Amino acid sequence: MALTANGVGSGLDINGILEQLMAVEQRPLQQLNVKEASYQSQLSAFGQVKSVLSTFQNAANALNSADRFAAMRATSSDSSAFSATAETSAAKGSYSFEVEQIAQGQRIVTNDTTEPSVGPGSLTINFGSYDYDTEGLATAFNQTSSVSVELEEGGTLEDLRDAINASGAGVRASVVDNGTAKQLVIAGSEEGADAAFTLEGTGGLTDFSYDATDEVGSSLTSLEVAQDAIVRLDGITLTRGSNTITNAIEGVTINLLAPSDGKGKLTVANDRAGARSAIDAFVKAYNEINTTLRGLTAYNTENGQAAALTGDATARSLQGQLRNILGAVTQRTEGVGSLSELGISFQRDGSLAVNSATLDAKLNDPDADVGGFFAGSEGVQGFAASLSARLDGYLGSGGVLDSRQDGINDSISGLDRQRETLARRLEQIETRYRQQFTALDSMISSMQQTSTFLSQQLANLPSITRNT
């Protein structure tokens, strides 16, 4: 830009005058800025609407699961002895349950004062089960399989441990230093009476031989014997090779933890906590939408201030459609057909409220078929899926909200183009004003010079004296 003088000849404040004139000329630019701020506010507002609407759709989708409403719960009166879980196929009932003994694997250990002699040789691990007499003493071993490991010359107790563990034999070996001697502990990987084992050592591993039917002379002693779990269900004795029992009560899994002191109770009942929690989350999510839309479409009559979406047709349409959907009655031949029948109703401020007594009663009433209402039944779409599909029209790619935001972005782009055009026009106006005032300054300066010259000439004229 060329250098300009500020009224050099006349003293006229050209820059000051131009600033005031251009301030007036720039008012349309300021109006564009105000419009853009409004559009940006609308974009942010629709972003908030998308967020709460997405949360609401997730809450609706969570209700589109029949299993949630058919859930069963198994409870134990003695949680230290056993626990239980139930599938939807389980039937309601109450059972007496007692744990006489839990299943466990076999575990043996070497002497705690003298370390066993270790040398090159082989160790065969035989798997099977023991027979016991009436006094609980092992009388015979019924072998079913075997695995052998080898120890080379110079091998240590730790090397034997590693060889056993690397064999995949179904036992786990560890070395424990008790401060007096190192002890080798060998434990079965499986539970149950059929997971028992014997050891046959040869060569430098002879000291590691072990058979519960003849422990005399062995350097290993028993820490735990392999045994089955024994329980009593409604007075019937059950024996299982695992502490997880899945075939005693249909649809119920029982986990044994420890022998019980006496008879306990196992109860199977409807579990409505998950369904109730999902419904409460659904209501909460809708109320967040209601609060958000009310705030974004409000108009403050006291100060005449409108919110970002006051009067917006898209926001009004969304409010109306959601209210219509949630208040609709479905045509069902059986069970509840509307949210209001479940005790979920609109309040004066547009929010939803839950009558807990009514809702809990319906959830516990098989004839109400709340699961069928939300998740559908017999090929008929339920309320949750129908609502989610309607919400897709707003939230989906190319949906109502995407289109609305695209339109706002197009408007902002249009403002940018107007701003560029206006900026060029303002530059031209300022140039024209400056040229005009520069010319005016020159003219005033010339006139001032002429005035000064005339004044000087008049002052030099001879005085005229009138004789009387």
Short mmCIF file of N, CA, C and O in Angstrom, two decimals, residues 352-464:
data_model
loop_
_atom_site.label_atom_id
_atom_site.label_comp_id
_atom_site.label_asym_id
_atom_site.label_seq_id
_atom_site.Cartn_x
_atom_site.Cartn_y
_atom_site.Cartn_z
N LEU A 352 -39.82 -38.35 31.45
CA LEU A 352 -40.47 -39.61 31.81
C LEU A 352 -40.23 -39.91 33.28
O LEU A 352 -39.16 -39.63 33.82
N ALA A 353 -41.23 -40.49 33.92
CA ALA A 353 -41.10 -40.91 35.32
C ALA A 353 -41.53 -42.37 35.42
O ALA A 353 -42.38 -42.84 34.63
N VAL A 354 -40.94 -43.10 36.36
CA VAL A 354 -41.23 -44.52 36.53
C VAL A 354 -41.96 -44.76 37.85
O VAL A 354 -41.50 -44.32 38.91
N ASN A 355 -43.08 -45.44 37.75
CA ASN A 355 -43.77 -45.91 38.95
C ASN A 355 -43.18 -47.27 39.28
O ASN A 355 -43.49 -48.28 38.64
N SER A 356 -42.29 -47.30 40.26
CA SER A 356 -41.53 -48.52 40.54
C SER A 356 -42.42 -49.70 40.90
O SER A 356 -42.16 -50.83 40.48
N ALA A 357 -43.47 -49.45 41.67
CA ALA A 357 -44.35 -50.55 42.09
C ALA A 357 -45.01 -51.19 40.88
O ALA A 357 -45.07 -52.43 40.75
N THR A 358 -45.50 -50.36 39.96
CA THR A 358 -46.16 -50.89 38.77
C THR A 358 -45.18 -51.64 37.88
O THR A 358 -45.46 -52.74 37.39
N LEU A 359 -44.00 -51.05 37.66
CA LEU A 359 -43.01 -51.69 36.79
C LEU A 359 -42.55 -53.02 37.36
O LEU A 359 -42.47 -54.02 36.64
N ASP A 360 -42.23 -53.06 38.65
CA ASP A 360 -41.76 -54.31 39.25
C ASP A 360 -42.84 -55.40 39.19
O ASP A 360 -42.55 -56.58 38.97
N ALA A 361 -44.10 -54.98 39.39
CA ALA A 361 -45.19 -55.95 39.33
C ALA A 361 -45.31 -56.54 37.92
O ALA A 361 -45.51 -57.75 37.75
N LYS A 362 -45.18 -55.71 36.90
CA LYS A 362 -45.26 -56.20 35.53
C LYS A 362 -44.08 -57.09 35.18
O LYS A 362 -44.23 -58.10 34.48
N LEU A 363 -42.88 -56.73 35.65
CA LEU A 363 -41.70 -57.55 35.37
C LEU A 363 -41.83 -58.94 35.97
O LEU A 363 -41.32 -59.93 35.43
N ASN A 364 -42.51 -59.04 37.10
CA ASN A 364 -42.67 -60.32 37.78
C ASN A 364 -43.94 -61.06 37.37
O ASN A 364 -44.21 -62.14 37.89
N ASP A 365 -44.68 -60.49 36.45
CA ASP A 365 -45.92 -61.12 35.98
C ASP A 365 -45.69 -61.75 34.61
O ASP A 365 -45.54 -61.04 33.61
N PRO A 366 -45.65 -63.07 34.52
CA PRO A 366 -45.39 -63.71 33.22
C PRO A 366 -46.41 -63.32 32.15
O PRO A 366 -46.08 -63.24 30.96
N ASP A 367 -47.64 -63.10 32.57
CA ASP A 367 -48.68 -62.74 31.60
C ASP A 367 -48.44 -61.38 30.97
O ASP A 367 -48.94 -61.10 29.87
N ALA A 368 -47.70 -60.50 31.65
CA ALA A 368 -47.43 -59.17 31.10
C ALA A 368 -46.45 -59.25 29.93
O ALA A 368 -46.45 -58.39 29.06
N ASP A 369 -45.61 -60.28 29.92
CA ASP A 369 -44.66 -60.51 28.82
C ASP A 369 -43.91 -59.22 28.46
O ASP A 369 -43.92 -58.78 27.31
N VAL A 370 -43.27 -58.64 29.46
CA VAL A 370 -42.52 -57.39 29.23
C VAL A 370 -41.39 -57.61 28.23
O VAL A 370 -41.10 -56.76 27.39
N GLY A 371 -40.77 -58.79 28.29
CA GLY A 371 -39.70 -59.08 27.35
C GLY A 371 -40.20 -59.09 25.92
O GLY A 371 -39.54 -58.60 25.00
N GLY A 372 -41.40 -59.65 25.69
CA GLY A 372 -41.97 -59.66 24.36
C GLY A 372 -42.30 -58.27 23.87
O GLY A 372 -42.17 -57.97 22.68
N PHE A 373 -42.73 -57.40 24.78
CA PHE A 373 -43.04 -56.02 24.39
C PHE A 373 -41.80 -55.30 23.90
O PHE A 373 -41.81 -54.65 22.85
N PHE A 374 -40.71 -55.40 24.65
CA PHE A 374 -39.48 -54.69 24.28
C PHE A 374 -38.71 -55.39 23.16
O PHE A 374 -38.23 -54.75 22.22
N ALA A 375 -38.54 -56.71 23.28
CA ALA A 375 -37.65 -57.44 22.37
C ALA A 375 -38.39 -58.16 21.24
O ALA A 375 -37.75 -58.68 20.34
N GLY A 376 -39.71 -58.16 21.28
CA GLY A 376 -40.47 -58.82 20.23
C GLY A 376 -40.62 -60.31 20.51
O GLY A 376 -39.92 -60.88 21.34
N SER A 377 -41.52 -60.94 19.78
CA SER A 377 -41.74 -62.37 19.95
C SER A 377 -42.42 -62.92 18.71
O SER A 377 -43.16 -62.22 18.01
N GLU A 378 -42.12 -64.19 18.42
CA GLU A 378 -42.72 -64.89 17.29
C GLU A 378 -42.58 -64.11 15.99
O GLU A 378 -43.52 -63.99 15.20
N GLY A 379 -41.39 -63.57 15.77
CA GLY A 379 -41.11 -62.87 14.52
C GLY A 379 -41.66 -61.46 14.43
O GLY A 379 -41.48 -60.78 13.42
N VAL A 380 -42.32 -61.00 15.49
CA VAL A 380 -42.87 -59.64 15.50
C VAL A 380 -41.86 -58.70 16.16
O VAL A 380 -41.36 -58.97 17.25
N GLN A 381 -41.55 -57.59 15.48
CA GLN A 381 -40.57 -56.64 15.99
C GLN A 381 -41.07 -56.00 17.28
O GLN A 381 -42.22 -55.60 17.39
N GLY A 382 -40.18 -55.89 18.26
CA GLY A 382 -40.54 -55.29 19.52
C GLY A 382 -40.37 -53.78 19.53
O GLY A 382 -39.88 -53.18 18.58
N PHE A 383 -40.77 -53.19 20.64
CA PHE A 383 -40.72 -51.74 20.79
C PHE A 383 -39.29 -51.21 20.66
O PHE A 383 -39.06 -50.18 20.02
N ALA A 384 -38.32 -51.91 21.26
CA ALA A 384 -36.94 -51.42 21.26
C ALA A 384 -36.36 -51.36 19.85
O ALA A 384 -35.74 -50.36 19.47
N ALA A 385 -36.56 -52.40 19.06
CA ALA A 385 -36.03 -52.43 17.69
C ALA A 385 -36.73 -51.39 16.83
O ALA A 385 -36.10 -50.74 15.99
N SER A 386 -38.03 -51.22 17.03
CA SER A 386 -38.78 -50.23 16.26
C SER A 386 -38.28 -48.82 16.55
O SER A 386 -38.07 -48.01 15.64
N LEU A 387 -38.07 -48.53 17.82
CA LEU A 387 -37.57 -47.21 18.21
C LEU A 387 -36.17 -46.98 17.66
O LEU A 387 -35.86 -45.90 17.13
N SER A 388 -35.30 -47.98 17.75
CA SER A 388 -33.93 -47.84 17.27
C SER A 388 -33.92 -47.56 15.77
O SER A 388 -33.11 -46.77 15.28
N ALA A 389 -34.82 -48.22 15.03
CA ALA A 389 -34.89 -47.99 13.59
C ALA A 389 -35.30 -46.56 13.28
O ALA A 389 -34.78 -45.93 12.35
N ARG A 390 -36.24 -46.03 14.07
CA ARG A 390 -36.66 -44.64 13.87
C ARG A 390 -35.51 -43.68 14.18
O ARG A 390 -35.32 -42.68 13.50
N LEU A 391 -34.75 -44.01 15.18
CA LEU A 391 -33.61 -43.15 15.55
C LEU A 391 -32.53 -43.18 14.48
O LEU A 391 -31.80 -42.20 14.30
N ASP A 392 -32.42 -44.31 13.77
CA ASP A 392 -31.45 -44.38 12.67
C ASP A 392 -31.73 -43.32 11.62
O ASP A 392 -30.80 -42.83 10.96
N GLY A 393 -33.01 -42.96 11.45
CA GLY A 393 -33.36 -41.93 10.50
C GLY A 393 -32.77 -40.58 10.86
O GLY A 393 -32.57 -39.72 9.99
N TYR A 394 -32.47 -40.38 12.14
CA TYR A 394 -31.84 -39.14 12.59
C TYR A 394 -30.33 -39.30 12.69
O TYR A 394 -29.57 -38.40 12.32
N LEU A 395 -29.87 -40.46 13.19
CA LEU A 395 -28.46 -40.62 13.50
C LEU A 395 -27.65 -41.27 12.38
O LEU A 395 -26.43 -41.13 12.34
N GLY A 396 -28.30 -41.99 11.48
CA GLY A 396 -27.58 -42.71 10.45
C GLY A 396 -26.86 -41.78 9.48
O GLY A 396 -27.14 -40.58 9.38
N SER A 397 -25.88 -42.36 8.77
CA SER A 397 -25.15 -41.58 7.77
C SER A 397 -26.13 -41.07 6.72
O SER A 397 -26.90 -41.84 6.14
N GLY A 398 -26.11 -39.77 6.48
CA GLY A 398 -27.05 -39.17 5.55
C GLY A 398 -28.42 -38.96 6.14
O GLY A 398 -29.37 -38.62 5.43
N GLY A 399 -28.55 -39.16 7.46
CA GLY A 399 -29.83 -38.98 8.13
C GLY A 399 -30.18 -37.52 8.31
O GLY A 399 -29.48 -36.61 7.84
N VAL A 400 -31.27 -37.29 9.06
CA VAL A 400 -31.79 -35.94 9.23
C VAL A 400 -30.75 -35.00 9.86
O VAL A 400 -30.55 -33.88 9.37
N LEU A 401 -30.08 -35.47 10.90
CA LEU A 401 -29.12 -34.58 11.58
C LEU A 401 -27.88 -34.33 10.72
O LEU A 401 -27.36 -33.20 10.71
N ASP A 402 -27.43 -35.34 10.02
CA ASP A 402 -26.29 -35.13 9.10
C ASP A 402 -26.65 -34.11 8.03
O ASP A 402 -25.86 -33.21 7.71
N SER A 403 -27.84 -34.26 7.45
CA SER A 403 -28.27 -33.33 6.41
C SER A 403 -28.40 -31.91 6.95
O SER A 403 -28.03 -30.94 6.28
N ARG A 404 -28.92 -31.81 8.16
CA ARG A 404 -29.07 -30.48 8.76
C ARG A 404 -27.71 -29.84 9.00
O ARG A 404 -27.51 -28.65 8.72
N GLN A 405 -26.76 -30.58 9.49
CA GLN A 405 -25.42 -30.05 9.72
C GLN A 405 -24.72 -29.72 8.41
O GLN A 405 -24.00 -28.72 8.34
N ASP A 406 -24.95 -30.54 7.38
CA ASP A 406 -24.36 -30.24 6.07
C ASP A 406 -24.91 -28.92 5.54
O ASP A 406 -24.17 -28.11 4.95
N GLY A 407 -26.21 -28.69 5.74
CA GLY A 407 -26.81 -27.44 5.30
C GLY A 407 -26.22 -26.24 6.01
O GLY A 407 -25.96 -25.19 5.39
N ILE A 408 -25.97 -26.38 7.31
CA ILE A 408 -25.38 -25.28 8.07
C ILE A 408 -23.96 -25.02 7.60
O ILE A 408 -23.54 -23.86 7.45
N ASN A 409 -23.21 -26.08 7.35
CA ASN A 409 -21.83 -25.90 6.85
C ASN A 409 -21.82 -25.22 5.48
O ASN A 409 -20.94 -24.41 5.19
N ASP A 410 -22.81 -25.55 4.65
CA ASP A 410 -22.91 -24.88 3.34
C ASP A 410 -23.19 -23.39 3.53
O ASP A 410 -22.64 -22.55 2.80
N SER A 411 -24.03 -23.08 4.51
CA SER A 411 -24.33 -21.66 4.79
C SER A 411 -23.09 -20.92 5.26
O SER A 411 -22.85 -19.77 4.87
N ILE A 412 -22.27 -21.59 6.08
CA ILE A 412 -21.03 -20.97 6.55
C ILE A 412 -20.08 -20.75 5.39
O ILE A 412 -19.42 -19.70 5.29
N SER A 413 -20.02 -21.72 4.46
CA SER A 413 -19.18 -21.55 3.27
C SER A 413 -19.66 -20.38 2.44
O SER A 413 -18.85 -19.61 1.89
N GLY A 414 -20.98 -20.22 2.35
CA GLY A 414 -21.54 -19.07 1.63
C GLY A 414 -21.16 -17.76 2.28
O GLY A 414 -20.86 -16.77 1.58
N LEU A 415 -21.13 -17.73 3.60
CA LEU A 415 -20.71 -16.52 4.30
C LEU A 415 -19.25 -16.19 4.00
O LEU A 415 -18.88 -15.02 3.87
N ASP A 416 -18.44 -17.23 3.92
CA ASP A 416 -17.02 -16.99 3.60
C ASP A 416 -16.87 -16.35 2.22
O ASP A 416 -16.04 -15.45 2.03
N ARG A 417 -17.66 -16.81 1.27
CA ARG A 417 -17.59 -16.22 -0.06
C ARG A 417 -18.08 -14.77 -0.05
O ARG A 417 -17.49 -13.89 -0.68
N GLN A 418 -19.15 -14.52 0.70
CA GLN A 418 -19.64 -13.15 0.82
C GLN A 418 -18.60 -12.26 1.49
O GLN A 418 -18.42 -11.10 1.12
N ARG A 419 -17.91 -12.83 2.49
CA ARG A 419 -16.90 -12.06 3.21
C ARG A 419 -15.75 -11.66 2.28
O ARG A 419 -15.24 -10.54 2.34
N GLU A 420 -15.35 -12.61 1.44
CA GLU A 420 -14.26 -12.30 0.49
C GLU A 420 -14.68 -11.21 -0.50
O GLU A 420 -13.92 -10.28 -0.78
N THR A 421 -15.92 -11.30 -1.00
CA THR A 421 -16.42 -10.29 -1.94
C THR A 421 -16.52 -8.93 -1.27
O THR A 421 -16.12 -7.90 -1.83
N LEU A 422 -17.02 -8.93 -0.04
CA LEU A 422 -17.17 -7.68 0.69
C LEU A 422 -15.81 -7.06 1.01
O LEU A 422 -15.65 -5.84 0.97
N ALA A 423 -14.83 -7.91 1.33
CA ALA A 423 -13.50 -7.38 1.65
C ALA A 423 -12.90 -6.66 0.45
O ALA A 423 -12.27 -5.60 0.58
N ARG A 424 -13.08 -7.25 -0.75
CA ARG A 424 -12.58 -6.58 -1.96
C ARG A 424 -13.32 -5.26 -2.20
O ARG A 424 -12.71 -4.25 -2.57
N ARG A 425 -14.60 -5.26 -1.97
CA ARG A 425 -15.39 -4.04 -2.16
C ARG A 425 -14.97 -2.95 -1.17
O ARG A 425 -14.83 -1.77 -1.53
N LEU A 426 -14.72 -3.33 0.07
CA LEU A 426 -14.31 -2.36 1.09
C LEU A 426 -12.95 -1.77 0.74
O LEU A 426 -12.69 -0.58 0.98
N GLU A 427 -12.07 -2.61 0.19
CA GLU A 427 -10.76 -2.11 -0.21
C GLU A 427 -10.89 -1.06 -1.32
O GLU A 427 -10.22 -0.03 -1.30
N GLN A 428 -11.80 -1.33 -2.25
CA GLN A 428 -12.04 -0.36 -3.32
C GLN A 428 -12.65 0.94 -2.78
O GLN A 428 -12.27 2.04 -3.20
N ILE A 429 -13.59 0.80 -1.85
CA ILE A 429 -14.22 1.99 -1.27
C ILE A 429 -13.20 2.83 -0.53
O ILE A 429 -13.17 4.07 -0.64
N GLU A 430 -12.33 2.16 0.25
CA GLU A 430 -11.33 2.91 1.01
C GLU A 430 -10.37 3.63 0.06
O GLU A 430 -9.99 4.79 0.31
N THR A 431 -10.00 2.96 -1.02
CA THR A 431 -9.12 3.60 -2.01
C THR A 431 -9.80 4.84 -2.61
O THR A 431 -9.17 5.91 -2.77
N ARG A 432 -11.08 4.69 -2.95
CA ARG A 432 -11.81 5.83 -3.53
C ARG A 432 -11.92 6.97 -2.54
O ARG A 432 -11.70 8.14 -2.88
N TYR A 433 -12.27 6.69 -1.30
CA TYR A 433 -12.37 7.73 -0.28
C TYR A 433 -11.03 8.45 -0.10
O TYR A 433 -10.95 9.67 0.01
N ARG A 434 -9.95 7.66 -0.07
CA ARG A 434 -8.65 8.27 0.17
C ARG A 434 -8.29 9.20 -1.01
O ARG A 434 -7.74 10.29 -0.79
N GLN A 435 -8.59 8.73 -2.21
CA GLN A 435 -8.31 9.59 -3.36
C GLN A 435 -9.12 10.89 -3.29
O GLN A 435 -8.60 11.99 -3.56
N GLN A 436 -10.38 10.78 -2.93
CA GLN A 436 -11.25 11.96 -2.85
C GLN A 436 -10.77 12.93 -1.78
O GLN A 436 -10.70 14.16 -1.99
N PHE A 437 -10.43 12.41 -0.61
CA PHE A 437 -10.00 13.31 0.47
C PHE A 437 -8.60 13.85 0.21
O PHE A 437 -8.27 14.95 0.66
N THR A 438 -7.79 13.09 -0.49
CA THR A 438 -6.47 13.62 -0.86
C THR A 438 -6.63 14.79 -1.84
O THR A 438 -5.95 15.83 -1.72
N ALA A 439 -7.56 14.61 -2.79
CA ALA A 439 -7.84 15.71 -3.73
C ALA A 439 -8.41 16.92 -3.00
O ALA A 439 -8.05 18.08 -3.27
N LEU A 440 -9.30 16.65 -2.04
CA LEU A 440 -9.87 17.75 -1.25
C LEU A 440 -8.79 18.45 -0.46
O LEU A 440 -8.77 19.70 -0.36
N ASP A 441 -7.87 17.68 0.10
CA ASP A 441 -6.78 18.26 0.86
C ASP A 441 -5.93 19.18 -0.03
O ASP A 441 -5.55 20.28 0.36
N SER A 442 -5.66 18.70 -1.25
CA SER A 442 -4.86 19.51 -2.18
C SER A 442 -5.59 20.80 -2.55
O SER A 442 -4.99 21.89 -2.62
N MET A 443 -6.91 20.67 -2.78
CA MET A 443 -7.70 21.85 -3.14
C MET A 443 -7.72 22.86 -2.00
O MET A 443 -7.55 24.06 -2.20
N ILE A 444 -7.93 22.41 -0.80
CA ILE A 444 -7.97 23.31 0.36
C ILE A 444 -6.61 23.96 0.55
O ILE A 444 -6.50 25.16 0.84
N SER A 445 -5.55 23.16 0.34
CA SER A 445 -4.21 23.72 0.47
C SER A 445 -3.97 24.81 -0.57
O SER A 445 -3.41 25.88 -0.26
N SER A 446 -4.42 24.56 -1.80
CA SER A 446 -4.26 25.57 -2.87
C SER A 446 -5.04 26.84 -2.55
O SER A 446 -4.56 27.96 -2.73
N MET A 447 -6.25 26.66 -2.04
CA MET A 447 -7.07 27.82 -1.69
C MET A 447 -6.44 28.60 -0.55
O MET A 447 -6.47 29.85 -0.51
N GLN A 448 -5.86 27.88 0.40
CA GLN A 448 -5.20 28.56 1.51
C GLN A 448 -4.01 29.35 1.01
O GLN A 448 -3.76 30.48 1.45
N GLN A 449 -3.28 28.81 0.05
CA GLN A 449 -2.14 29.53 -0.50
C GLN A 449 -2.60 30.79 -1.25
O GLN A 449 -1.99 31.87 -1.15
N THR A 450 -3.69 30.64 -2.01
CA THR A 450 -4.24 31.81 -2.73
C THR A 450 -4.70 32.88 -1.76
O THR A 450 -4.46 34.09 -1.94
N SER A 451 -5.35 32.45 -0.69
CA SER A 451 -5.83 33.40 0.32
C SER A 451 -4.67 34.13 0.96
O SER A 451 -4.71 35.36 1.18
N THR A 452 -3.63 33.40 1.22
CA THR A 452 -2.44 34.03 1.84
C THR A 452 -1.82 35.04 0.88
O THR A 452 -1.42 36.15 1.28
N PHE A 453 -1.75 34.66 -0.40
CA PHE A 453 -1.17 35.57 -1.40
C PHE A 453 -2.00 36.85 -1.51
O PHE A 453 -1.47 37.97 -1.54
N LEU A 454 -3.30 36.71 -1.58
CA LEU A 454 -4.17 37.89 -1.69
C LEU A 454 -4.05 38.77 -0.47
O LEU A 454 -4.03 40.02 -0.56
N SER A 455 -3.98 38.14 0.66
CA SER A 455 -3.86 38.94 1.90
C SER A 455 -2.57 39.73 1.89
O SER A 455 -2.52 40.89 2.31
N GLN A 456 -1.50 39.12 1.41
CA GLN A 456 -0.22 39.82 1.35
C GLN A 456 -0.27 40.97 0.35
O GLN A 456 0.25 42.07 0.60
N GLN A 457 -0.92 40.76 -0.80
CA GLN A 457 -1.00 41.83 -1.81
C GLN A 457 -1.84 42.99 -1.31
O GLN A 457 -1.48 44.17 -1.50
N LEU A 458 -2.93 42.70 -0.68
CA LEU A 458 -3.78 43.77 -0.14
C LEU A 458 -3.05 44.55 0.95
O LEU A 458 -3.22 45.76 1.09
N ALA A 459 -2.27 43.87 1.66
CA ALA A 459 -1.54 44.55 2.74
C ALA A 459 -0.49 45.50 2.18
O ALA A 459 -0.09 46.48 2.83
N ASN A 460 -0.01 45.24 0.96
CA ASN A 460 1.05 46.07 0.37
C ASN A 460 0.49 47.26 -0.42
O ASN A 460 1.25 48.10 -0.93
N LEU A 461 -0.80 47.34 -0.62
CA LEU A 461 -1.38 48.51 -1.33
C LEU A 461 -1.19 49.77 -0.50
O LEU A 461 -1.29 49.75 0.73
N PRO A 462 -0.92 51.01 -1.22
CA PRO A 462 -0.75 52.27 -0.47
C PRO A 462 -2.06 52.73 0.15
O PRO A 462 -3.13 52.47 -0.40
N SER A 463 -1.93 53.36 1.27
CA SER A 463 -3.12 53.83 1.95
C SER A 463 -3.71 55.03 1.20
O SER A 463 -2.99 55.90 0.68
N ILE A 464 -5.00 55.23 1.12
CA ILE A 464 -5.71 56.33 0.48
C ILE A 464 -6.26 57.23 1.58
O ILE A 464 -7.05 56.80 2.39
#
